[in-house]
Amino acid sequence: MAKIVGGIVTSHVPAIGRAIAGGLQEDAYWKPFFDGFPPVQKWLNEVKPDVAVVIYNDHGLNFFLDKMPTFSVGAAESYSNADEGWGIPTLPAFPGNLDLSWHLIESLVDKEFDITTCQEMLVDHAFTLPMKLLWPNAGEAWPVRTVPVCINTVQHPLPSAKRCFKLGQAIGEAVRSWDDDARVVIIGTGGLSHQLDGERAGFINKDFDLKFMDSLVTDPAWATQYSVEDLVDFTGTQGIELLMWIAARAAMGGVEQVKKLHSNYHIPISNTAAGLMLFENVE
Ligand code: DHB
Ligand code: FE
């Protein structure tokens, strides 16, 4: 059976793409953010996962307001990146893993998650930039196969934190029941607190972010006590992307199954509180 080797949760911001393209990693503005990643890159180089399940939120590239699935799973041979209008370079296509995609889809539907199956899927900055941050030297050939999982955070109603936690648990069970000897890493991208629009544009809530990061170590279901409205109130309109972290952490397993190896928190990158955490699954 497949094995979950660990998980990584990180923020995503389009400006990171420009910083990478411009080689600004040592720049004073960017350094505290990029300095968070080498320990995670080192861990990935040592652990060498075969497949990454990437839980992220599309921002209007693959799905738009006319058709907005709450949960969707990719089932494609590969996933292309396209220009979203941020003016950042696109990255080479990401290879899929059809076998895991269909196993995941079948398992989730069996567990009463009515997901949208995507046999064609474009991936945006929320998928591509974390991949580039984790494997900066990948070039044209990404070292892992991928299965994208999307959670709607663009158009209300959004799924609750509790539902996303359950989705994550179901993803974890599905991966562990996949009849393959693959080593799987779970990646969740989004958050932490940020608001891009309206009267609270620029809003950041460090106290909540740090409490939330701590909860993923000590009590991963902690944030599920809150409604989507509460979480938007605490973290901003786009801070709700932390739903990806909740699902990804739930996929990794319970408190006893997972050890935190590394974390970083830096504010702000563009309008966003940038968080990063690395967890390893213990036997
Ligand atoms: C920013 C953050 C995001 O999560 C996003 O999707 C787009 C922009 C920002 O802070 O600029
Ligand atoms: Fe975003």
Coordinates of C-alpha atoms and ligand atoms in Angstrom, one line a residue:
M1 CA 0.0 0.0 0.0
A2 CA 1.1 3.6 -0.5
K3 CA 2.6 5.5 2.3
I4 CA 2.1 9.2 3.4
V5 CA 5.7 10.3 4.2
G6 CA 4.7 13.8 5.4
G7 CA 3.1 17.1 4.4
I8 CA 3.9 20.7 3.7
V9 CA 1.6 23.7 4.1
T10 CA 2.5 27.0 2.6
S11 CA 1.1 30.4 1.5
H12 CA 1.0 31.3 -2.2
V13 CA 1.3 34.8 -3.7
P14 CA 1.8 35.6 -7.4
A15 CA 4.6 38.1 -6.6
I16 CA 6.8 35.1 -5.5
G17 CA 6.9 34.1 -9.2
R18 CA 8.3 37.5 -10.1
A19 CA 10.8 37.3 -7.3
I20 CA 12.0 33.9 -8.5
A21 CA 12.2 35.0 -12.1
G22 CA 14.2 38.1 -11.0
G23 CA 16.5 36.1 -8.7
L24 CA 15.5 38.3 -5.7
Q25 CA 15.8 35.5 -3.1
E26 CA 18.6 37.4 -1.2
D27 CA 16.9 40.8 -1.5
A28 CA 16.1 42.2 2.0
Y29 CA 12.3 42.2 1.3
W30 CA 12.3 38.6 0.2
K31 CA 15.0 36.9 2.2
P32 CA 13.0 36.2 5.4
F33 CA 10.4 34.4 3.2
F34 CA 12.8 32.4 1.0
D35 CA 15.0 31.5 4.0
G36 CA 12.1 29.4 5.2
F37 CA 12.4 26.9 2.4
P38 CA 15.9 25.2 2.4
P39 CA 15.1 22.9 5.3
V40 CA 12.0 21.7 3.4
Q41 CA 13.9 21.3 0.2
K42 CA 16.5 19.3 2.0
W43 CA 13.9 17.0 3.6
L44 CA 12.3 16.5 0.1
N45 CA 15.7 15.6 -1.4
E46 CA 16.2 13.0 1.4
V47 CA 12.7 11.6 1.5
K48 CA 12.2 11.7 -2.2
P49 CA 8.4 11.3 -2.5
D50 CA 7.1 9.8 -5.7
V51 CA 3.7 11.6 -5.8
A52 CA 2.4 14.9 -4.4
V53 CA -1.3 15.4 -3.6
V54 CA -1.6 19.2 -3.9
I55 CA -4.6 20.7 -2.2
Y56 CA -5.0 24.3 -3.4
N57 CA -7.6 26.9 -4.4
D58 CA -8.0 27.9 -8.0
H59 CA -8.5 31.7 -8.5
G60 CA -10.5 31.8 -11.7
L61 CA -8.0 30.2 -14.2
N62 CA -9.5 26.7 -14.4
F63 CA -13.0 27.5 -12.9
F64 CA -14.8 30.8 -13.2
L65 CA -17.9 32.1 -11.6
D66 CA -20.2 30.5 -14.2
K67 CA -19.1 27.0 -13.0
M68 CA -17.7 26.6 -9.5
P69 CA -17.3 23.2 -8.0
T70 CA -16.9 23.1 -4.3
F71 CA -14.4 20.2 -4.4
S72 CA -12.6 19.0 -7.5
V73 CA -9.9 16.4 -8.3
G74 CA -7.6 16.3 -11.3
A75 CA -7.5 13.1 -13.4
A76 CA -5.2 14.2 -16.3
E77 CA -1.9 12.9 -17.7
S78 CA -0.5 16.3 -17.0
Y79 CA -1.4 19.8 -15.8
S80 CA -0.4 22.9 -17.7
N81 CA 0.1 26.3 -16.2
A82 CA -1.3 29.3 -18.1
D83 CA -1.1 33.1 -17.9
E84 CA -3.5 34.3 -15.2
G85 CA -2.8 38.0 -15.9
W86 CA -0.3 38.5 -13.1
G87 CA 2.5 38.8 -15.6
I88 CA 4.6 36.0 -14.1
P89 CA 6.4 33.4 -16.2
T90 CA 4.5 30.1 -16.6
L91 CA 6.1 26.9 -15.4
P92 CA 6.6 23.6 -17.3
A93 CA 3.6 21.2 -17.1
F94 CA 3.3 19.0 -14.1
P95 CA 3.0 15.2 -14.7
G96 CA -0.1 13.6 -13.2
N97 CA -0.7 10.1 -11.8
L98 CA -3.9 8.8 -13.3
D99 CA -3.9 5.7 -11.1
L100 CA -3.9 7.7 -7.9
S101 CA -6.3 10.3 -9.3
W102 CA -9.0 7.6 -10.1
H103 CA -8.4 5.8 -6.8
L104 CA -8.8 9.1 -5.0
I105 CA -12.0 10.0 -6.9
E106 CA -13.5 6.5 -6.4
S107 CA -12.7 6.6 -2.7
L108 CA -14.0 10.1 -2.1
V109 CA -17.3 9.4 -4.0
D110 CA -17.6 6.2 -2.0
K111 CA -17.3 8.3 1.2
E112 CA -20.1 10.6 0.0
F113 CA -17.9 13.5 -1.3
D114 CA -19.6 14.6 -4.5
I115 CA -16.6 15.9 -6.2
T116 CA -16.0 17.2 -9.8
T117 CA -13.7 15.1 -11.8
C118 CA -11.4 17.1 -14.1
Q119 CA -9.8 15.2 -17.0
E120 CA -8.5 18.5 -18.3
M121 CA -7.2 21.0 -15.7
L122 CA -5.1 24.1 -15.8
V123 CA -3.2 25.0 -12.6
D124 CA -2.6 28.5 -11.3
H125 CA -0.1 30.2 -9.1
A126 CA -1.5 28.5 -6.0
F127 CA -0.3 25.2 -7.4
T128 CA 2.7 26.1 -9.4
L129 CA 4.6 28.5 -7.1
P130 CA 4.7 26.3 -4.1
M131 CA 6.0 23.5 -6.4
K132 CA 8.7 25.8 -7.6
L133 CA 9.5 26.8 -4.0
L134 CA 9.8 23.2 -2.9
W135 CA 11.8 22.0 -6.0
P136 CA 13.6 25.1 -7.1
N137 CA 16.0 23.2 -9.4
A138 CA 13.4 21.0 -11.1
G139 CA 13.9 22.7 -14.5
E140 CA 11.6 21.0 -17.1
A141 CA 11.3 17.7 -15.3
W142 CA 9.4 17.8 -12.0
P143 CA 10.6 15.0 -9.7
V144 CA 7.1 14.1 -8.5
R145 CA 3.9 13.1 -10.1
T146 CA 0.9 15.2 -8.9
V147 CA -2.7 15.0 -8.1
P148 CA -4.4 18.4 -7.8
V149 CA -7.3 18.8 -5.4
C150 CA -9.2 22.1 -5.5
I151 CA -11.4 23.6 -2.8
N152 CA -13.6 26.6 -3.7
T153 CA -12.7 29.8 -1.9
V154 CA -13.7 32.1 -4.7
Q155 CA -17.5 32.2 -4.7
H156 CA -19.8 31.7 -1.6
P157 CA -21.1 29.4 -0.3
L158 CA -17.7 27.9 0.7
P159 CA -17.4 24.5 2.4
S160 CA -17.0 24.7 6.2
A161 CA -13.7 24.1 7.9
K162 CA -15.3 21.0 9.4
R163 CA -16.2 19.7 6.0
C164 CA -12.7 20.4 4.7
F165 CA -11.2 18.6 7.6
K166 CA -13.3 15.5 6.8
L167 CA -12.3 15.8 3.1
G168 CA -8.7 15.8 4.2
Q169 CA -9.2 12.7 6.4
A170 CA -10.9 10.9 3.4
I171 CA -8.0 11.9 1.2
G172 CA -5.6 10.4 3.7
E173 CA -7.5 7.2 4.0
A174 CA -7.7 6.9 0.2
V175 CA -4.0 7.4 -0.2
R176 CA -3.2 4.8 2.4
S177 CA -5.5 2.3 0.7
W178 CA -3.9 2.8 -2.8
D179 CA -2.5 -0.5 -3.9
D180 CA 0.9 0.9 -4.9
D181 CA 4.2 1.2 -3.1
A182 CA 4.5 4.9 -3.8
R183 CA 5.6 7.4 -1.2
V184 CA 3.2 10.3 -1.1
V185 CA 3.6 13.9 0.2
I186 CA 0.6 16.0 1.0
I187 CA 0.8 19.7 0.1
G188 CA -1.7 22.4 1.1
T189 CA -1.4 25.9 -0.2
G190 CA -3.2 29.1 0.7
G191 CA -3.5 31.6 3.6
L192 CA -2.5 32.7 6.0
S193 CA -4.3 35.9 6.9
H194 CA -4.8 38.3 4.0
Q195 CA -7.5 40.5 2.4
L196 CA -6.9 41.9 -1.0
D197 CA -10.0 44.0 -1.4
G198 CA -12.6 46.2 0.4
E199 CA -12.3 48.4 3.5
R200 CA -10.0 45.9 5.3
A201 CA -7.5 45.5 2.3
G202 CA -4.1 44.7 3.8
F203 CA -5.6 43.1 6.9
I204 CA -3.3 40.7 8.7
N205 CA -3.9 38.9 12.0
K206 CA -0.6 37.5 13.4
D207 CA -2.1 36.4 16.7
F208 CA -4.6 34.2 14.9
D209 CA -2.1 32.9 12.4
L210 CA 0.3 31.8 15.1
K211 CA -2.4 30.1 17.1
F212 CA -3.7 28.3 14.0
M213 CA -0.1 27.1 13.1
D214 CA 0.3 25.8 16.6
S215 CA -3.1 24.1 16.5
L216 CA -1.9 22.0 13.5
V217 CA 0.6 20.5 15.8
T218 CA -1.4 20.1 19.0
D219 CA -5.1 19.9 17.9
P220 CA -5.5 19.9 14.1
A221 CA -9.3 20.1 14.3
W222 CA -9.2 23.3 16.4
A223 CA -10.2 25.6 13.6
T224 CA -13.2 23.4 12.7
Q225 CA -15.1 25.0 15.6
Y226 CA -15.4 28.2 13.5
S227 CA -17.8 29.0 10.6
V228 CA -16.5 30.3 7.3
E229 CA -17.8 33.8 8.3
D230 CA -15.8 33.6 11.6
L231 CA -12.7 32.6 9.8
V232 CA -13.1 35.4 7.2
D233 CA -13.6 37.8 10.2
F234 CA -10.4 36.5 11.9
T235 CA -8.2 36.2 8.8
G236 CA -9.6 38.3 5.9
T237 CA -11.5 37.6 2.8
Q238 CA -8.7 35.6 1.3
G239 CA -7.3 34.3 4.6
I240 CA -10.1 31.7 4.3
E241 CA -7.6 29.9 2.0
L242 CA -6.4 28.4 5.2
L243 CA -9.1 25.7 4.5
M244 CA -6.3 24.1 2.4
W245 CA -4.1 23.8 5.4
I246 CA -6.9 22.2 7.4
A247 CA -7.6 19.6 4.7
A248 CA -3.9 18.9 4.1
R249 CA -3.2 18.5 7.8
A250 CA -6.2 16.2 8.3
A251 CA -4.9 14.1 5.4
M252 CA -1.6 13.5 7.1
G253 CA -3.2 11.9 10.1
G254 CA -3.7 12.4 13.9
V255 CA -1.4 14.1 16.4
E256 CA 0.4 10.8 17.1
Q257 CA 1.0 10.1 13.4
V258 CA 2.7 13.4 12.6
K259 CA 5.7 15.3 13.8
K260 CA 6.4 19.0 13.0
L261 CA 9.9 19.4 11.7
H262 CA 10.0 23.0 10.6
S263 CA 8.0 26.2 10.3
N264 CA 8.4 29.8 9.2
Y265 CA 6.2 32.9 9.5
H266 CA 6.9 36.2 7.8
I267 CA 4.7 39.3 7.3
P268 CA 3.9 40.6 4.8
I269 CA 4.7 39.3 1.4
S270 CA 2.6 41.5 -0.9
N271 CA -0.6 41.6 1.1
T272 CA -0.2 38.2 2.7
A273 CA 1.0 36.7 6.0
A274 CA 3.3 34.0 4.6
G275 CA 3.4 30.8 6.7
L276 CA 5.2 27.5 6.0
M277 CA 5.1 24.2 8.0
L278 CA 6.8 20.8 7.3
F279 CA 5.4 17.7 9.0
E280 CA 6.8 14.2 8.8
N281 CA 4.7 11.1 9.3
V282 CA 6.1 8.7 12.0
E283 CA 5.6 5.0 11.9
Ligands
DHB1 C1 -2.0 37.7 -3.1 C2 -2.3 36.6 -2.3 C3 -3.0 35.5 -2.8 O1 -3.3 34.4 -2.1 C4 -3.4 35.5 -4.1 O2 -4.0 34.4 -4.6 C5 -3.1 36.6 -4.9 C6 -2.4 37.7 -4.4 C7 -1.2 38.9 -2.6 O3 -1.0 39.0 -1.4 O4 -0.8 39.7 -3.4
FE2 FE -4.6 33.0 -3.2

